[in-house]
Structures are given as C-alpha cells and as structure tokens.
C-alpha cells in the first residue's frame, strides 16, 4: 500500500464503521502499520430559499462553530447567516408591500367612513 492510497477500514477508535466520510489515510512507518484518520470536510452553510452557498461564512465542523464568535458565523445584515442576499431582499420587499397594503386598506376604510357621514 503506497502513501497516496486511501482505503476504508473498520477503525479501533470512537467512531467505528465503514462510512466513506471516515476514511483512513494510509501513512507508512518502518513496519508499514501506521494509519491516521482524515478529518471530515466541512460545508459552508446554504441558503434556505435558493439552496446556494452563503458567502462570508466559514466552512467549519460543528464543534469549531461553538468556539467561533458570532461575527465569524454570520454576515451583518438582516437574515445574515441563514439566507443569501437575494432571499433577504425578497423578504424585505415582501414585508414592505404587505405593510403598504395594510396602510391602503386603512385609508380606504377611512374614506368610506367619511362618505357615510
């Protein structure tokens, strides 16, 4: 087995199993025995609406997220760490239009009340 080979083996450690995410990276010593585990790859968070990767947020495993500050886990805007800029813009515009509709409804109701008097 060469140094560049990677194989799936059951491991004698906490995380047992033949999962493809828990691969062993074969590293040879003089007795050709030593193996080390590869760390799982982290994925950047994705937008809940558009399913795109969020820019400005680091890709780290959950254990490291606990140690990171809030500034590193989010982007400083509305819906910063969970939605992309397009989804945030859509939601803000939708909320604005809903409020505008409420105002228009109030004005029409007031006009009808003034006509009746």
PDB file of C-alpha atoms in Angstrom:
ATOM      1  CA  UNK A   1       0.000   0.000   0.000  1.00  0.00           C
ATOM      2  CA  UNK A   2       1.521   3.305  -1.038  1.00  0.00           C
ATOM      3  CA  UNK A   3       1.277   6.573   0.851  1.00  0.00           C
ATOM      4  CA  UNK A   4      -1.221   8.023  -1.623  1.00  0.00           C
ATOM      5  CA  UNK A   5      -3.704   5.123  -1.271  1.00  0.00           C
ATOM      6  CA  UNK A   6      -6.822   5.677   0.787  1.00  0.00           C
ATOM      7  CA  UNK A   7      -8.932   2.749   1.901  1.00  0.00           C
ATOM      8  CA  UNK A   8     -11.946   2.131   4.070  1.00  0.00           C
ATOM      9  CA  UNK A   9     -11.189   0.066   7.138  1.00  0.00           C
ATOM     10  CA  UNK A  10     -13.037  -0.527  10.399  1.00  0.00           C
ATOM     11  CA  UNK A  11     -11.155   1.541  12.944  1.00  0.00           C
ATOM     12  CA  UNK A  12     -10.315   0.917  16.561  1.00  0.00           C
ATOM     13  CA  UNK A  13     -11.407   4.323  17.792  1.00  0.00           C
ATOM     14  CA  UNK A  14     -14.514   6.148  18.969  1.00  0.00           C
ATOM     15  CA  UNK A  15     -16.049   6.488  15.523  1.00  0.00           C
ATOM     16  CA  UNK A  16     -16.459   2.928  14.309  1.00  0.00           C
ATOM     17  CA  UNK A  17     -17.857   1.976  10.952  1.00  0.00           C
ATOM     18  CA  UNK A  18     -17.105   1.907   7.260  1.00  0.00           C
ATOM     19  CA  UNK A  19     -18.536   5.308   6.438  1.00  0.00           C
ATOM     20  CA  UNK A  20     -16.986   6.903   3.377  1.00  0.00           C
ATOM     21  CA  UNK A  21     -16.651  10.133   5.352  1.00  0.00           C
ATOM     22  CA  UNK A  22     -14.483   8.399   7.952  1.00  0.00           C
ATOM     23  CA  UNK A  23     -11.682   7.276   5.676  1.00  0.00           C
ATOM     24  CA  UNK A  24      -8.244   6.270   6.815  1.00  0.00           C
ATOM     25  CA  UNK A  25      -5.315   7.993   5.203  1.00  0.00           C
ATOM     26  CA  UNK A  26      -2.616   5.337   4.963  1.00  0.00           C
ATOM     27  CA  UNK A  27       0.742   6.562   6.171  1.00  0.00           C
ATOM     28  CA  UNK A  28       3.603   4.072   6.303  1.00  0.00           C
ATOM     29  CA  UNK A  29       6.187   3.878   9.015  1.00  0.00           C
ATOM     30  CA  UNK A  30       9.059   1.354   9.000  1.00  0.00           C
ATOM     31  CA  UNK A  31       6.759  -1.553   9.928  1.00  0.00           C
ATOM     32  CA  UNK A  32       4.144  -0.332   7.375  1.00  0.00           C
ATOM     33  CA  UNK A  33       1.451  -0.220  10.062  1.00  0.00           C
ATOM     34  CA  UNK A  34       0.595   3.349  10.941  1.00  0.00           C
ATOM     35  CA  UNK A  35      -2.680   4.822   9.695  1.00  0.00           C
ATOM     36  CA  UNK A  36      -4.199   8.188  10.502  1.00  0.00           C
ATOM     37  CA  UNK A  37      -7.772   9.314  10.077  1.00  0.00           C
ATOM     38  CA  UNK A  38      -8.767  12.038   7.675  1.00  0.00           C
ATOM     39  CA  UNK A  39     -10.925  14.780   9.090  1.00  0.00           C
ATOM     40  CA  UNK A  40     -14.405  15.200   7.654  1.00  0.00           C
ATOM     41  CA  UNK A  41     -14.767  18.006   5.166  1.00  0.00           C
ATOM     42  CA  UNK A  42     -16.883  20.920   6.297  1.00  0.00           C
ATOM     43  CA  UNK A  43     -19.501  22.510   4.068  1.00  0.00           C
ATOM     44  CA  UNK A  44     -20.409  26.164   4.000  1.00  0.00           C
ATOM     45  CA  UNK A  45     -23.972  26.920   5.105  1.00  0.00           C
ATOM     46  CA  UNK A  46     -26.574  27.109   2.344  1.00  0.00           C
ATOM     47  CA  UNK A  47     -29.480  29.476   1.796  1.00  0.00           C
ATOM     48  CA  UNK A  48     -32.800  28.001   2.862  1.00  0.00           C
ATOM     49  CA  UNK A  49     -34.642  29.511  -0.116  1.00  0.00           C
ATOM     50  CA  UNK A  50     -32.216  29.322  -3.058  1.00  0.00           C
ATOM     51  CA  UNK A  51     -30.018  26.408  -1.866  1.00  0.00           C
ATOM     52  CA  UNK A  52     -26.853  28.340  -2.707  1.00  0.00           C
ATOM     53  CA  UNK A  53     -23.746  28.569  -0.560  1.00  0.00           C
ATOM     54  CA  UNK A  54     -23.570  31.590   1.730  1.00  0.00           C
ATOM     55  CA  UNK A  55     -20.654  33.903   1.129  1.00  0.00           C
ATOM     56  CA  UNK A  56     -18.749  35.388   4.035  1.00  0.00           C
ATOM     57  CA  UNK A  57     -19.398  32.453   6.359  1.00  0.00           C
ATOM     58  CA  UNK A  58     -16.611  29.985   7.081  1.00  0.00           C
ATOM     59  CA  UNK A  59     -16.970  26.279   6.409  1.00  0.00           C
ATOM     60  CA  UNK A  60     -16.151  24.540   9.688  1.00  0.00           C
ATOM     61  CA  UNK A  61     -17.300  21.427  11.526  1.00  0.00           C
ATOM     62  CA  UNK A  62     -19.951  21.899  14.243  1.00  0.00           C
ATOM     63  CA  UNK A  63     -17.508  21.545  17.140  1.00  0.00           C
ATOM     64  CA  UNK A  64     -15.488  24.519  15.891  1.00  0.00           C
ATOM     65  CA  UNK A  65     -18.656  26.584  15.371  1.00  0.00           C
ATOM     66  CA  UNK A  66     -19.139  26.633  19.134  1.00  0.00           C
ATOM     67  CA  UNK A  67     -15.724  28.233  19.606  1.00  0.00           C
ATOM     68  CA  UNK A  68     -16.195  30.857  16.872  1.00  0.00           C
ATOM     69  CA  UNK A  69     -17.591  34.294  17.612  1.00  0.00           C
ATOM     70  CA  UNK A  70     -20.983  35.371  16.280  1.00  0.00           C
ATOM     71  CA  UNK A  71     -19.299  37.820  13.901  1.00  0.00           C
ATOM     72  CA  UNK A  72     -17.500  34.959  12.139  1.00  0.00           C
ATOM     73  CA  UNK A  73     -20.636  32.816  11.826  1.00  0.00           C
ATOM     74  CA  UNK A  74     -22.918  35.428  10.253  1.00  0.00           C
ATOM     75  CA  UNK A  75     -22.994  38.320   7.817  1.00  0.00           C
ATOM     76  CA  UNK A  76     -24.002  41.707   9.214  1.00  0.00           C
ATOM     77  CA  UNK A  77     -27.375  42.246   7.583  1.00  0.00           C
ATOM     78  CA  UNK A  78     -30.927  41.029   8.036  1.00  0.00           C
ATOM     79  CA  UNK A  79     -31.100  37.220   7.641  1.00  0.00           C
ATOM     80  CA  UNK A  80     -27.290  37.276   7.704  1.00  0.00           C
ATOM     81  CA  UNK A  81     -26.274  33.706   8.485  1.00  0.00           C
ATOM     82  CA  UNK A  82     -29.252  31.853   7.059  1.00  0.00           C
ATOM     83  CA  UNK A  83     -30.332  33.477   3.767  1.00  0.00           C
ATOM     84  CA  UNK A  84     -28.462  34.770   0.714  1.00  0.00           C
ATOM     85  CA  UNK A  85     -28.699  38.397  -0.400  1.00  0.00           C
ATOM     86  CA  UNK A  86     -31.406  37.674  -2.988  1.00  0.00           C
ATOM     87  CA  UNK A  87     -33.636  35.902  -0.472  1.00  0.00           C
ATOM     88  CA  UNK A  88     -33.089  38.675   2.088  1.00  0.00           C
ATOM     89  CA  UNK A  89     -34.033  41.338  -0.478  1.00  0.00           C
ATOM     90  CA  UNK A  90     -37.147  39.382  -1.480  1.00  0.00           C
ATOM     91  CA  UNK A  91     -38.312  39.043   2.114  1.00  0.00           C
ATOM     92  CA  UNK A  92     -37.716  42.712   2.915  1.00  0.00           C
ATOM     93  CA  UNK A  93     -39.589  43.870  -0.206  1.00  0.00           C
ATOM     94  CA  UNK A  94     -42.451  41.461   0.501  1.00  0.00           C
ATOM     95  CA  UNK A  95     -42.761  42.760   4.078  1.00  0.00           C
ATOM     96  CA  UNK A  96     -42.745  46.353   2.779  1.00  0.00           C
ATOM     97  CA  UNK A  97     -45.541  45.639   0.284  1.00  0.00           C
ATOM     98  CA  UNK A  98     -47.645  43.882   2.921  1.00  0.00           C
ATOM     99  CA  UNK A  99     -47.337  46.932   5.185  1.00  0.00           C
ATOM    100  CA  UNK A 100     -48.235  49.198   2.250  1.00  0.00           C
ATOM    101  CA  UNK A 101     -51.356  47.119   1.578  1.00  0.00           C
ATOM    102  CA  UNK A 102     -52.389  47.468   5.219  1.00  0.00           C
ATOM    103  CA  UNK A 103     -51.986  51.263   5.028  1.00  0.00           C
ATOM    104  CA  UNK A 104     -54.010  51.426   1.786  1.00  0.00           C
ATOM    105  CA  UNK A 105     -56.771  49.326   3.354  1.00  0.00           C
ATOM    106  CA  UNK A 106     -56.893  51.694   6.358  1.00  0.00           C
ATOM    107  CA  UNK A 107     -57.082  54.752   4.093  1.00  0.00           C
ATOM    108  CA  UNK A 108     -59.900  53.238   2.005  1.00  0.00           C
ATOM    109  CA  UNK A 109     -61.794  52.314   5.149  1.00  0.00           C
ATOM    110  CA  UNK A 110     -61.404  55.875   6.466  1.00  0.00           C
ATOM    111  CA  UNK A 111     -62.632  57.324   3.143  1.00  0.00           C
ATOM    112  CA  UNK A 112     -65.724  55.090   3.178  1.00  0.00           C
ATOM    113  CA  UNK A 113     -66.462  56.116   6.750  1.00  0.00           C
ATOM    114  CA  UNK A 114     -66.174  59.809   5.842  1.00  0.00           C
ATOM    115  CA  UNK A 115     -68.533  59.378   2.825  1.00  0.00           C
ATOM    116  CA  UNK A 116     -71.212  57.781   5.009  1.00  0.00           C
ATOM    117  CA  UNK A 117     -71.265  60.802   7.359  1.00  0.00           C
TER     118      UNK A 117
END
